[in-house]
PDB file of N, CA, C and O in Angstrom:
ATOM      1  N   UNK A  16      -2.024 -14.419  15.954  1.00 65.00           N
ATOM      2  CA  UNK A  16      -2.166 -13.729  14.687  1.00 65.00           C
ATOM      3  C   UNK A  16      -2.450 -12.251  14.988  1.00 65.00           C
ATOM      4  O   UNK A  16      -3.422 -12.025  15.710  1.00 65.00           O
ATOM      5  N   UNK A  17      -1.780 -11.286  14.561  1.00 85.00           N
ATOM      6  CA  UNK A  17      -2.248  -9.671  14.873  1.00 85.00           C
ATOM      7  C   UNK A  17      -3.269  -9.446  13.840  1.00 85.00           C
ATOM      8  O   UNK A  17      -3.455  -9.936  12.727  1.00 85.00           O
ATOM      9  N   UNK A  18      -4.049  -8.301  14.745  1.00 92.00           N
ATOM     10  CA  UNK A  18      -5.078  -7.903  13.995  1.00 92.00           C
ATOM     11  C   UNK A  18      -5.352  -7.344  12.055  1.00 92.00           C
ATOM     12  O   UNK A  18      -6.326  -7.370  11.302  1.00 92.00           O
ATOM     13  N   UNK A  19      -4.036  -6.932  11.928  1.00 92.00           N
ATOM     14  CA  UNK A  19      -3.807  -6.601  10.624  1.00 92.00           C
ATOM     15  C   UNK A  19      -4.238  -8.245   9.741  1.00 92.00           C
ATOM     16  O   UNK A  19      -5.298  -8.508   9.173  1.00 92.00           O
ATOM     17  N   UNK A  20      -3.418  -8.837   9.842  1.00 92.00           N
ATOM     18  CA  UNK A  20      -3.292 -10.459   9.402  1.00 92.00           C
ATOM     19  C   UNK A  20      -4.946 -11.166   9.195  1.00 92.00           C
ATOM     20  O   UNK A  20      -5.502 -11.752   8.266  1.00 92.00           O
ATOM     21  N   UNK A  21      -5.411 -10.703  10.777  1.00 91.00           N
ATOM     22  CA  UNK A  21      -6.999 -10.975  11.159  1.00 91.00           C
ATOM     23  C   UNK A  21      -7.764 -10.605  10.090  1.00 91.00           C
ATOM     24  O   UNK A  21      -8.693 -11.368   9.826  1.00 91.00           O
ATOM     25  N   UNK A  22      -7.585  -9.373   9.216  1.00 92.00           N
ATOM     26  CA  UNK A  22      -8.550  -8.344   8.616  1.00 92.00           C
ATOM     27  C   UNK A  22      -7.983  -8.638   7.244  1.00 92.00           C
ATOM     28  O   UNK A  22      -8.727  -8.034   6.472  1.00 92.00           O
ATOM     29  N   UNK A  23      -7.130  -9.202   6.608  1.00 92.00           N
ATOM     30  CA  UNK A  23      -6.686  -9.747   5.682  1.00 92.00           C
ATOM     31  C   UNK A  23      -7.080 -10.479   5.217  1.00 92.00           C
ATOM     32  O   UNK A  23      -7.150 -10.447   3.988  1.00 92.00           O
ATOM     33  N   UNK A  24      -7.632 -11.714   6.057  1.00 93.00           N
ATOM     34  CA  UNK A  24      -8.452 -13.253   5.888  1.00 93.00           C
ATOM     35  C   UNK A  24      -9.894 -13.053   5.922  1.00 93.00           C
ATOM     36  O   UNK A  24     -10.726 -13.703   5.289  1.00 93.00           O
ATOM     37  N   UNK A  25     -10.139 -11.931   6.858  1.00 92.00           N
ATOM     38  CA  UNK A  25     -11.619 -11.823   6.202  1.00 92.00           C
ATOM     39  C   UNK A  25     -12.242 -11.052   5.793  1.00 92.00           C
ATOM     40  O   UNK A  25     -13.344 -10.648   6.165  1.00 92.00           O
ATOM     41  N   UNK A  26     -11.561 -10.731   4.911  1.00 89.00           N
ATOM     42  CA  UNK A  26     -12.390  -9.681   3.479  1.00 89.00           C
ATOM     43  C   UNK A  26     -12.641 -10.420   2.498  1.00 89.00           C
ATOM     44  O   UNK A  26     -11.722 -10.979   1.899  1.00 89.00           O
ATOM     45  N   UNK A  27     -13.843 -10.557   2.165  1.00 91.00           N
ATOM     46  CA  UNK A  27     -14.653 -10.543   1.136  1.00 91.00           C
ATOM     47  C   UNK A  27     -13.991 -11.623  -0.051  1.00 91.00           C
ATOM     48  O   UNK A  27     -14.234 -12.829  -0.104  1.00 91.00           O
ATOM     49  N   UNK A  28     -13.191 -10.937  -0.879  1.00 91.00           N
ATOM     50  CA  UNK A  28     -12.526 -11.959  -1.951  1.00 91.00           C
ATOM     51  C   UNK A  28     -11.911 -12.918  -0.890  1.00 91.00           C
ATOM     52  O   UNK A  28     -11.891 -13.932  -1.587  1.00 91.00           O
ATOM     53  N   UNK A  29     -11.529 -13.207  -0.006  1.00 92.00           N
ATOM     54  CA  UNK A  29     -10.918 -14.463   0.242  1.00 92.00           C
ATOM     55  C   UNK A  29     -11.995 -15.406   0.542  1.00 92.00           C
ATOM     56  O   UNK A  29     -11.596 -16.538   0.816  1.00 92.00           O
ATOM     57  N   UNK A  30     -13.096 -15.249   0.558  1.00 89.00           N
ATOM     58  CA  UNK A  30     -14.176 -16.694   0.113  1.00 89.00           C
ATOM     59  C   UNK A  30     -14.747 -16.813  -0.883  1.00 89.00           C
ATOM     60  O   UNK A  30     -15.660 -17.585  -1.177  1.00 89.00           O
ATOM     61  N   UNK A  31     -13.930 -15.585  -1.816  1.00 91.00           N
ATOM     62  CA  UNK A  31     -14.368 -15.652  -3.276  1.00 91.00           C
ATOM     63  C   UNK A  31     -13.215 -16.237  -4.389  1.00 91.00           C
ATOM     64  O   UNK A  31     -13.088 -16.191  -5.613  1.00 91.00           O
ATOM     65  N   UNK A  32     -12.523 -16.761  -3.358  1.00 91.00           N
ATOM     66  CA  UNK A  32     -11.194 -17.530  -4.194  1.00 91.00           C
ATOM     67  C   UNK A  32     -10.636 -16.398  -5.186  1.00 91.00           C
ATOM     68  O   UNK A  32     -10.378 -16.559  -6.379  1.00 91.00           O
ATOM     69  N   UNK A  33     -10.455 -14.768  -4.151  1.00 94.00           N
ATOM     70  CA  UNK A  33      -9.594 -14.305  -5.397  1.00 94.00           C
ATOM     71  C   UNK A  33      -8.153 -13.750  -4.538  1.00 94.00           C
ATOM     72  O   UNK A  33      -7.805 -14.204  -3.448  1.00 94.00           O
ATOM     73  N   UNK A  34      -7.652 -13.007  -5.067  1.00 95.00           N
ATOM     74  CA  UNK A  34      -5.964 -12.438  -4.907  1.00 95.00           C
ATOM     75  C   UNK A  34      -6.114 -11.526  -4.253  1.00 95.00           C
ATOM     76  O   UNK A  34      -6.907 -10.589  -4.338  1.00 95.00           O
ATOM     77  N   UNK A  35      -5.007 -11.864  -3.249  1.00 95.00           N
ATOM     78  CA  UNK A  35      -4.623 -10.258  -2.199  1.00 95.00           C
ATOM     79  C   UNK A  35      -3.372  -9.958  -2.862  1.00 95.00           C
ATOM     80  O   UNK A  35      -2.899 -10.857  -3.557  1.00 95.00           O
ATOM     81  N   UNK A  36      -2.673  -8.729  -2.765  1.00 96.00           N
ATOM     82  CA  UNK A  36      -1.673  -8.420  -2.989  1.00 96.00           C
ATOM     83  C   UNK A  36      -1.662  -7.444  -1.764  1.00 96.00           C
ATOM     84  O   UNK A  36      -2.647  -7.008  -1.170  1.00 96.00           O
ATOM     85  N   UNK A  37      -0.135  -7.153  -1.473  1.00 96.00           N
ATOM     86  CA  UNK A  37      -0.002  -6.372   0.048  1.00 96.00           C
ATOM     87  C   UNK A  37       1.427  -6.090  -0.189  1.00 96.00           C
ATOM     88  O   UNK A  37       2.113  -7.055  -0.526  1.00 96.00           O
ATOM     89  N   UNK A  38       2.159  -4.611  -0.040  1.00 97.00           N
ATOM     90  CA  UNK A  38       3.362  -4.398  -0.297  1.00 97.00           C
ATOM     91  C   UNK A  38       4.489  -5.266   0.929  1.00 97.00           C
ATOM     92  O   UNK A  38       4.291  -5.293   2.144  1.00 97.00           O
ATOM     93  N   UNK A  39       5.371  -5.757   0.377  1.00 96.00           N
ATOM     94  CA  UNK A  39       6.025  -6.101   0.957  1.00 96.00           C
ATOM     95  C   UNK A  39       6.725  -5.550   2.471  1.00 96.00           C
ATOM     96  O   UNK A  39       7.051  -6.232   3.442  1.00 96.00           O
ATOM     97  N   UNK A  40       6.839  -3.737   2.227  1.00 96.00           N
ATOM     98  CA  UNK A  40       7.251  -3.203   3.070  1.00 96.00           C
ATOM     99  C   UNK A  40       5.882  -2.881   4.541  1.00 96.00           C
ATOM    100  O   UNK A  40       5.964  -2.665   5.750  1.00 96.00           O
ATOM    101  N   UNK A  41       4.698  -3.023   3.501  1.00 95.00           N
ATOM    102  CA  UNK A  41       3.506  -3.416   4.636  1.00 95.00           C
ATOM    103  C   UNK A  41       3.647  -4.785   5.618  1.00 95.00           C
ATOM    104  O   UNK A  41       3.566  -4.635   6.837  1.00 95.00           O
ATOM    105  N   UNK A  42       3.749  -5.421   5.341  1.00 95.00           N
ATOM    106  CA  UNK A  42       3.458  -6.846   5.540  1.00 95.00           C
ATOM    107  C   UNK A  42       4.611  -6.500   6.860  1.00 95.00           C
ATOM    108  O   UNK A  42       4.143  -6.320   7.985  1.00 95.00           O
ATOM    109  N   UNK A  43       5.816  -6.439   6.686  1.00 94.00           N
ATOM    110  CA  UNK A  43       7.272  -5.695   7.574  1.00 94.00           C
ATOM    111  C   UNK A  43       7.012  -4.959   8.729  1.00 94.00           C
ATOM    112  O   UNK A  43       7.705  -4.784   9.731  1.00 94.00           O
ATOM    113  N   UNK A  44       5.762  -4.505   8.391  1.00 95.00           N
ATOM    114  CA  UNK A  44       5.210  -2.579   9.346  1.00 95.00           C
ATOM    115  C   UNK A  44       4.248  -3.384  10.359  1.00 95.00           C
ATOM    116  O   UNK A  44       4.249  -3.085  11.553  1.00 95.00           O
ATOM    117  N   UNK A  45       3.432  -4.406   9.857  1.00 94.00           N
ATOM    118  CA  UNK A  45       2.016  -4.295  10.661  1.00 94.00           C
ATOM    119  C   UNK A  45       2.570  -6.048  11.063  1.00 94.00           C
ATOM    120  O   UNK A  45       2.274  -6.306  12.230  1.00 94.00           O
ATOM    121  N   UNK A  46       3.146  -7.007  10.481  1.00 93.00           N
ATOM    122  CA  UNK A  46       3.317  -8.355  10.931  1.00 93.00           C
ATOM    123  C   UNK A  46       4.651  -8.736  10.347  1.00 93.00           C
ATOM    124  O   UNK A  46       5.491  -7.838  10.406  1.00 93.00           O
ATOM    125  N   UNK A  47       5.082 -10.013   9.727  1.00 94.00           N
ATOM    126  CA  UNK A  47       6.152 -10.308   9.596  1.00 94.00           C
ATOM    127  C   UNK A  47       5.336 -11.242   8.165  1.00 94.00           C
ATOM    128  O   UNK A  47       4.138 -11.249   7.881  1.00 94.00           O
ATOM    129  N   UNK A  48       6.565 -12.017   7.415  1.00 95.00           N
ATOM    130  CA  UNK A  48       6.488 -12.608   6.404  1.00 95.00           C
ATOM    131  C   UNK A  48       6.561 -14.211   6.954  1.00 95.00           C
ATOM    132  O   UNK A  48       6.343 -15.106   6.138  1.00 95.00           O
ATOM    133  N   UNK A  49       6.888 -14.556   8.419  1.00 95.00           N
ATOM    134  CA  UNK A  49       6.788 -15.201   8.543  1.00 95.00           C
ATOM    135  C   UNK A  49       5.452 -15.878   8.937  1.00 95.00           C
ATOM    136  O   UNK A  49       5.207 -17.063   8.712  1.00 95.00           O
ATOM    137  N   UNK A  50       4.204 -14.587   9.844  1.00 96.00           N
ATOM    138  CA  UNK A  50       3.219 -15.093   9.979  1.00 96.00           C
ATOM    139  C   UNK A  50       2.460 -15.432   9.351  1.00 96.00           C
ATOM    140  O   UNK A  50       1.719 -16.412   9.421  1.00 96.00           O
ATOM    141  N   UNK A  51       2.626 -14.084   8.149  1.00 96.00           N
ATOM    142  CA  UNK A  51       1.574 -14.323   6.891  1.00 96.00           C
ATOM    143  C   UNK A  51       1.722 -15.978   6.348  1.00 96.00           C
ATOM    144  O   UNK A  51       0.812 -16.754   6.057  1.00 96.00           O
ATOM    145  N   UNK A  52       2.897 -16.158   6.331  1.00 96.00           N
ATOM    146  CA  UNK A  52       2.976 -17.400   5.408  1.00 96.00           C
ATOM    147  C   UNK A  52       2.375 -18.770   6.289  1.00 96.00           C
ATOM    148  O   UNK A  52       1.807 -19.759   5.825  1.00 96.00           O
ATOM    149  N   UNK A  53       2.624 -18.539   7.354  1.00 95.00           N
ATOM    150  CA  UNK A  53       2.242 -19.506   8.266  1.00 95.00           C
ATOM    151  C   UNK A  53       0.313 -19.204   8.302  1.00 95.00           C
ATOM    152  O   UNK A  53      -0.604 -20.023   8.360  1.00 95.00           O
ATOM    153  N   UNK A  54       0.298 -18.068   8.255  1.00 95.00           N
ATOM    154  CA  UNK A  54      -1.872 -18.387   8.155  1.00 95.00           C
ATOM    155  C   UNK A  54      -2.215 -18.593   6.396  1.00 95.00           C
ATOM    156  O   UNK A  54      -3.245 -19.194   6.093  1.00 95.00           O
ATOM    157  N   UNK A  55      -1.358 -18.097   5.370  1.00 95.00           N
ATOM    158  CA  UNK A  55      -1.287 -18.623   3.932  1.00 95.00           C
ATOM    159  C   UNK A  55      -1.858 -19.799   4.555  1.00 95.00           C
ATOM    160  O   UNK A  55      -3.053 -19.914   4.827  1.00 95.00           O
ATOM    161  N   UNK A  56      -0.848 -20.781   4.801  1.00 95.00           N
ATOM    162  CA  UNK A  56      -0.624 -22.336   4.608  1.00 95.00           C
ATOM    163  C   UNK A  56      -1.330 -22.809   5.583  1.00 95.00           C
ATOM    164  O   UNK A  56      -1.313 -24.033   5.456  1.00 95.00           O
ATOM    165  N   UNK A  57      -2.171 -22.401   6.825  1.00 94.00           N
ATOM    166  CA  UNK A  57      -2.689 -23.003   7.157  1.00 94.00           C
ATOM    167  C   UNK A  57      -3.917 -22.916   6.379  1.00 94.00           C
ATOM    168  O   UNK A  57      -4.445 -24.022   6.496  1.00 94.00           O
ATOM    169  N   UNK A  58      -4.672 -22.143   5.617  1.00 94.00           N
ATOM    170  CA  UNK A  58      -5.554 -22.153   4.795  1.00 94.00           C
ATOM    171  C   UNK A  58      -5.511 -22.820   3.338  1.00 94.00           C
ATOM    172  O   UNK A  58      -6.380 -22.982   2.482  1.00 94.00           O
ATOM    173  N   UNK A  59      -3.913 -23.200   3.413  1.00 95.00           N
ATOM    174  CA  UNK A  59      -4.126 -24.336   2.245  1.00 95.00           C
ATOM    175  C   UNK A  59      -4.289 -23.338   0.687  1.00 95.00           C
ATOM    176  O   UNK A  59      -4.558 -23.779  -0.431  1.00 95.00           O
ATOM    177  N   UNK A  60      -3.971 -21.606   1.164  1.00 96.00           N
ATOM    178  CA  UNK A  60      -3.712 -20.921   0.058  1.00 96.00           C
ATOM    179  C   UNK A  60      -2.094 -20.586  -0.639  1.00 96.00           C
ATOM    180  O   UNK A  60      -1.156 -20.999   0.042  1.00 96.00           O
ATOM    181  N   UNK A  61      -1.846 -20.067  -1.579  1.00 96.00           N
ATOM    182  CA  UNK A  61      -0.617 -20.025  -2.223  1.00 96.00           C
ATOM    183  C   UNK A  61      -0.033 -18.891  -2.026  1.00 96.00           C
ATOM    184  O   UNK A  61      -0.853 -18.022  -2.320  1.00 96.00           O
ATOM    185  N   UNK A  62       1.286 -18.260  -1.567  1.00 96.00           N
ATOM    186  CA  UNK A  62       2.005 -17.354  -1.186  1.00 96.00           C
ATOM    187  C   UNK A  62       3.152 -16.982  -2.071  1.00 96.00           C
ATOM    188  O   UNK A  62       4.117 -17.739  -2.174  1.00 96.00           O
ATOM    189  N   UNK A  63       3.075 -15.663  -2.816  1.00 95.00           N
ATOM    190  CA  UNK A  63       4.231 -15.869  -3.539  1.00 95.00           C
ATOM    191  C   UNK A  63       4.825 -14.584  -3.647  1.00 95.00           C
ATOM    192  O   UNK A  63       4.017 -13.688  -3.402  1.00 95.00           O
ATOM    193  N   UNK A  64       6.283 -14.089  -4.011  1.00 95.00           N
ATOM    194  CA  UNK A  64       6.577 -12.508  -3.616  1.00 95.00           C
ATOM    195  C   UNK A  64       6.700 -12.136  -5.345  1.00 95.00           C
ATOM    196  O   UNK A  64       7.222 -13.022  -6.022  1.00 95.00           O
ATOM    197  N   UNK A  65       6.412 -11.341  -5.802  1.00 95.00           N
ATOM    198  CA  UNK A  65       6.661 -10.356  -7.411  1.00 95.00           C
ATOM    199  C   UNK A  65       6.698  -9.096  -6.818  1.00 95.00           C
ATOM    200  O   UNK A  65       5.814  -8.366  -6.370  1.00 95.00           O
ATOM    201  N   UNK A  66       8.610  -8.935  -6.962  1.00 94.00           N
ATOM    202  CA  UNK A  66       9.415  -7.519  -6.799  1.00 94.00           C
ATOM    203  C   UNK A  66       9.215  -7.466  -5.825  1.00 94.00           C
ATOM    204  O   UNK A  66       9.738  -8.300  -5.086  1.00 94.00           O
ATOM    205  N   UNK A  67       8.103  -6.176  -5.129  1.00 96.00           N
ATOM    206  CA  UNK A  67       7.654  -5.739  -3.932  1.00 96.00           C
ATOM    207  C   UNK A  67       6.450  -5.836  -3.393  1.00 96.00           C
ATOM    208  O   UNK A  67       5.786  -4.947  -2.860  1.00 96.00           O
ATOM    209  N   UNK A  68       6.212  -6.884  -3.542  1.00 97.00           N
ATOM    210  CA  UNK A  68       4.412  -7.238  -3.454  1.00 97.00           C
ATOM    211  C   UNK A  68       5.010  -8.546  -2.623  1.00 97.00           C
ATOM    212  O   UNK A  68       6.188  -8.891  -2.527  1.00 97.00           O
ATOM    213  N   UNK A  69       3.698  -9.229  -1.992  1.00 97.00           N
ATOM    214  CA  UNK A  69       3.294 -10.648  -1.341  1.00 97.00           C
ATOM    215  C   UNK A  69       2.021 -10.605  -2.479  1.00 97.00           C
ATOM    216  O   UNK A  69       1.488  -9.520  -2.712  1.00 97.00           O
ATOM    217  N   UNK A  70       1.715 -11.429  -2.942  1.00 97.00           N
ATOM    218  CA  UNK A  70       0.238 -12.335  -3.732  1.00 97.00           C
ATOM    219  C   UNK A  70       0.151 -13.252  -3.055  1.00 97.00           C
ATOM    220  O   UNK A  70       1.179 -13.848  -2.733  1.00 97.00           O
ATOM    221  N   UNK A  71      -1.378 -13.772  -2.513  1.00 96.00           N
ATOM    222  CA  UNK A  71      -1.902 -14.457  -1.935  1.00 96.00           C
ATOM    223  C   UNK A  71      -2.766 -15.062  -2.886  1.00 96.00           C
ATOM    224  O   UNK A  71      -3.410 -14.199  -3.482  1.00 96.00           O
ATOM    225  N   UNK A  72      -2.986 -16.056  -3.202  1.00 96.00           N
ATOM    226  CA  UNK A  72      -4.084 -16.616  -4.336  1.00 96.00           C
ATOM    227  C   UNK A  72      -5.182 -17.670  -3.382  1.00 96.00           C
ATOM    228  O   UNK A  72      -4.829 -18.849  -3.397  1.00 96.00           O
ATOM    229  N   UNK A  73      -6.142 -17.440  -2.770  1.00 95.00           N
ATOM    230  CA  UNK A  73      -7.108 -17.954  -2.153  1.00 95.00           C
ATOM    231  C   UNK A  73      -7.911 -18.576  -2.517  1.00 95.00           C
ATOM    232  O   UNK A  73      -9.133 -18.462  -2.419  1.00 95.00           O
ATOM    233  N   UNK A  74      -6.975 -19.668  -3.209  1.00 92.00           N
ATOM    234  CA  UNK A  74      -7.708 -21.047  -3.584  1.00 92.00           C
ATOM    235  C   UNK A  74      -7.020 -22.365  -3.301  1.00 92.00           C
ATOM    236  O   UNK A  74      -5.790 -22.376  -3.343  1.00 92.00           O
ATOM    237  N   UNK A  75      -7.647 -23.424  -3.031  1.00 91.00           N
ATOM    238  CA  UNK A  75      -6.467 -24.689  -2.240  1.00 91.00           C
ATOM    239  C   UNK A  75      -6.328 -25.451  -3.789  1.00 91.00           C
ATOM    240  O   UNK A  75      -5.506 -26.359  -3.911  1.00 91.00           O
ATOM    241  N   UNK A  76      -7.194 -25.020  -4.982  1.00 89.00           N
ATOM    242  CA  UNK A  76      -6.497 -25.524  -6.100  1.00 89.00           C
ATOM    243  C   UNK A  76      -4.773 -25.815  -6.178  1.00 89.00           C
ATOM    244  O   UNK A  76      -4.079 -25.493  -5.214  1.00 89.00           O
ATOM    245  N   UNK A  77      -4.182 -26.420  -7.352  1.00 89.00           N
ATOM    246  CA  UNK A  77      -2.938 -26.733  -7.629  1.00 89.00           C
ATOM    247  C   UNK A  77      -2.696 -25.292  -8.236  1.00 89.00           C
ATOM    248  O   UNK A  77      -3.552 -24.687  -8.881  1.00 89.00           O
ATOM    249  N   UNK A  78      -1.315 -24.771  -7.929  1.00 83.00           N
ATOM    250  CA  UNK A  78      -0.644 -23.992  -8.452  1.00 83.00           C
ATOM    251  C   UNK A  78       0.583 -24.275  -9.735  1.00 83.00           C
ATOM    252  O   UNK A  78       1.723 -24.711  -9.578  1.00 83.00           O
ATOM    253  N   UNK A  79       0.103 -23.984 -10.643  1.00 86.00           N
ATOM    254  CA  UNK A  79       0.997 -24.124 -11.731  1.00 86.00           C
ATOM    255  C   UNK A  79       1.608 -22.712 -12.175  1.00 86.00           C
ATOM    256  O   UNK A  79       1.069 -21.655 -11.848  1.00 86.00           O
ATOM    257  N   UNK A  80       2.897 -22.783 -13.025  1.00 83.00           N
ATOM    258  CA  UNK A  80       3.461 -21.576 -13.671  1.00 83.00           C
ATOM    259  C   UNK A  80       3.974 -21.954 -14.551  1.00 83.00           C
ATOM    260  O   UNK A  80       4.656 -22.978 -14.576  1.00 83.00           O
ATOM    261  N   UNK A  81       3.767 -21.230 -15.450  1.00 87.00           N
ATOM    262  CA  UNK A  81       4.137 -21.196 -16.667  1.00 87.00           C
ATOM    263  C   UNK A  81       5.398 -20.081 -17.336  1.00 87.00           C
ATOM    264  O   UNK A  81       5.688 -20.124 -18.532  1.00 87.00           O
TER     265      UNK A  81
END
């Protein structure tokens, strides 16, 4: 996992079950979309892309959409 990714998971709202958002073209610069999604899911959180963003929702609740 690179250090960017590292510092992502442990800030603060992610044991507060809330939302990261991170530009897409970031995520590209400092890691890949493949790692992120792979430490997402090993945490059993939800990964999703809107436009130019990644959202991370840091809760292992069910994801619904409406």
């Amino acid at each position: 996992m690179s250090a960017w990714t590292d510092q992502i998971f442990q800030a603060a709202i992610v044991s507060n079950g809330g939302i990261i958002r991170r530009s897409k073209r970031s995520v590209l610069q400092y890691a890949s979309f493949k790692e992120l999604s792979r430490e997402t899911k090993k945490r059993g959180f939800h990964l999703f892309r809107n436009g130019g963003q990644y959202v991370i929702i840091c809760n292992k609740g069910n994801f619904r959409y409406f």
